[in-house]
Amino acid sequence: MEIVNIYELGKKAKNGDNDAMLKIIKLKRGVIRKYSYGDEDCYQSIILNLIKGIKNYNF
């Protein structure tokens, strides 16, 4: 099992690493699906807000 450091992934994603951003979304997929309540539009909205949050976060 691979150990994932979400802090390092966040720093890479903020600097433009698309693979790191996809890994973060993949890690959080369960929580995103839980809070989207089966609504595809809500699911996409949560992902967009996650991306915006990562881009604006000060690491």
CSV table of C-alpha atoms in Angstrom, one decimal:
chain,number,residue,atom,x,y,z
A,1,MET,CA,0.0,0.0,0.0
A,2,GLU,CA,1.4,3.4,-1.0
A,3,ILE,CA,1.6,6.1,1.6
A,4,VAL,CA,0.1,9.3,0.4
A,5,ASN,CA,1.0,12.7,1.8
A,6,ILE,CA,-1.9,14.9,1.0
A,7,TYR,CA,0.1,18.1,1.9
A,8,GLU,CA,2.7,17.3,-0.8
A,9,LEU,CA,-0.1,16.4,-3.3
A,10,GLY,CA,-1.7,19.8,-2.5
A,11,LYS,CA,1.5,21.7,-3.1
A,12,LYS,CA,2.1,19.9,-6.4
A,13,ALA,CA,-1.6,20.4,-7.5
A,14,LYS,CA,-1.4,24.1,-6.7
A,15,ASN,CA,1.7,24.4,-8.9
A,16,GLY,CA,-0.1,22.9,-11.9
A,17,ASP,CA,0.5,19.2,-11.6
A,18,ASN,CA,-2.7,17.6,-13.0
A,19,ASP,CA,-1.8,14.1,-11.8
A,20,ALA,CA,-1.6,15.3,-8.2
A,21,MET,CA,-5.0,17.0,-8.6
A,22,LEU,CA,-6.5,13.8,-9.9
A,23,LYS,CA,-5.0,11.8,-7.0
A,24,ILE,CA,-6.6,14.2,-4.5
A,25,ILE,CA,-10.0,14.0,-6.3
A,26,LYS,CA,-9.6,10.2,-6.3
A,27,LEU,CA,-8.9,10.1,-2.6
A,28,LYS,CA,-11.9,12.3,-1.8
A,29,ARG,CA,-14.3,10.6,-4.3
A,30,GLY,CA,-16.2,8.8,-1.5
A,31,VAL,CA,-16.9,11.9,0.4
A,32,ILE,CA,-17.9,13.8,-2.7
A,33,ARG,CA,-20.4,11.1,-3.8
A,34,LYS,CA,-21.8,11.0,-0.3
A,35,TYR,CA,-22.6,14.7,-0.2
A,36,SER,CA,-23.7,15.0,-3.8
A,37,TYR,CA,-26.7,12.7,-3.0
A,38,GLY,CA,-26.6,11.1,-6.5
A,39,ASP,CA,-27.0,14.4,-8.3
A,40,GLU,CA,-24.4,14.7,-11.1
A,41,ASP,CA,-24.6,18.5,-11.2
A,42,CYS,CA,-23.9,18.7,-7.5
A,43,TYR,CA,-21.0,16.2,-7.9
A,44,GLN,CA,-19.4,18.4,-10.5
A,45,SER,CA,-19.9,21.5,-8.5
A,46,ILE,CA,-18.2,20.0,-5.5
A,47,ILE,CA,-15.2,18.9,-7.6
A,48,LEU,CA,-14.9,22.4,-9.1
A,49,ASN,CA,-15.1,23.9,-5.6
A,50,LEU,CA,-12.4,21.5,-4.4
A,51,ILE,CA,-10.1,22.5,-7.3
A,52,LYS,CA,-10.7,26.2,-6.6
A,53,GLY,CA,-10.0,25.6,-2.9
A,54,ILE,CA,-6.7,23.8,-3.6
A,55,LYS,CA,-5.6,26.6,-6.0
A,56,ASN,CA,-6.4,29.3,-3.4
A,57,TYR,CA,-5.0,27.5,-0.4
A,58,ASN,CA,-1.7,28.9,1.1
A,59,PHE,CA,0.7,26.0,1.6
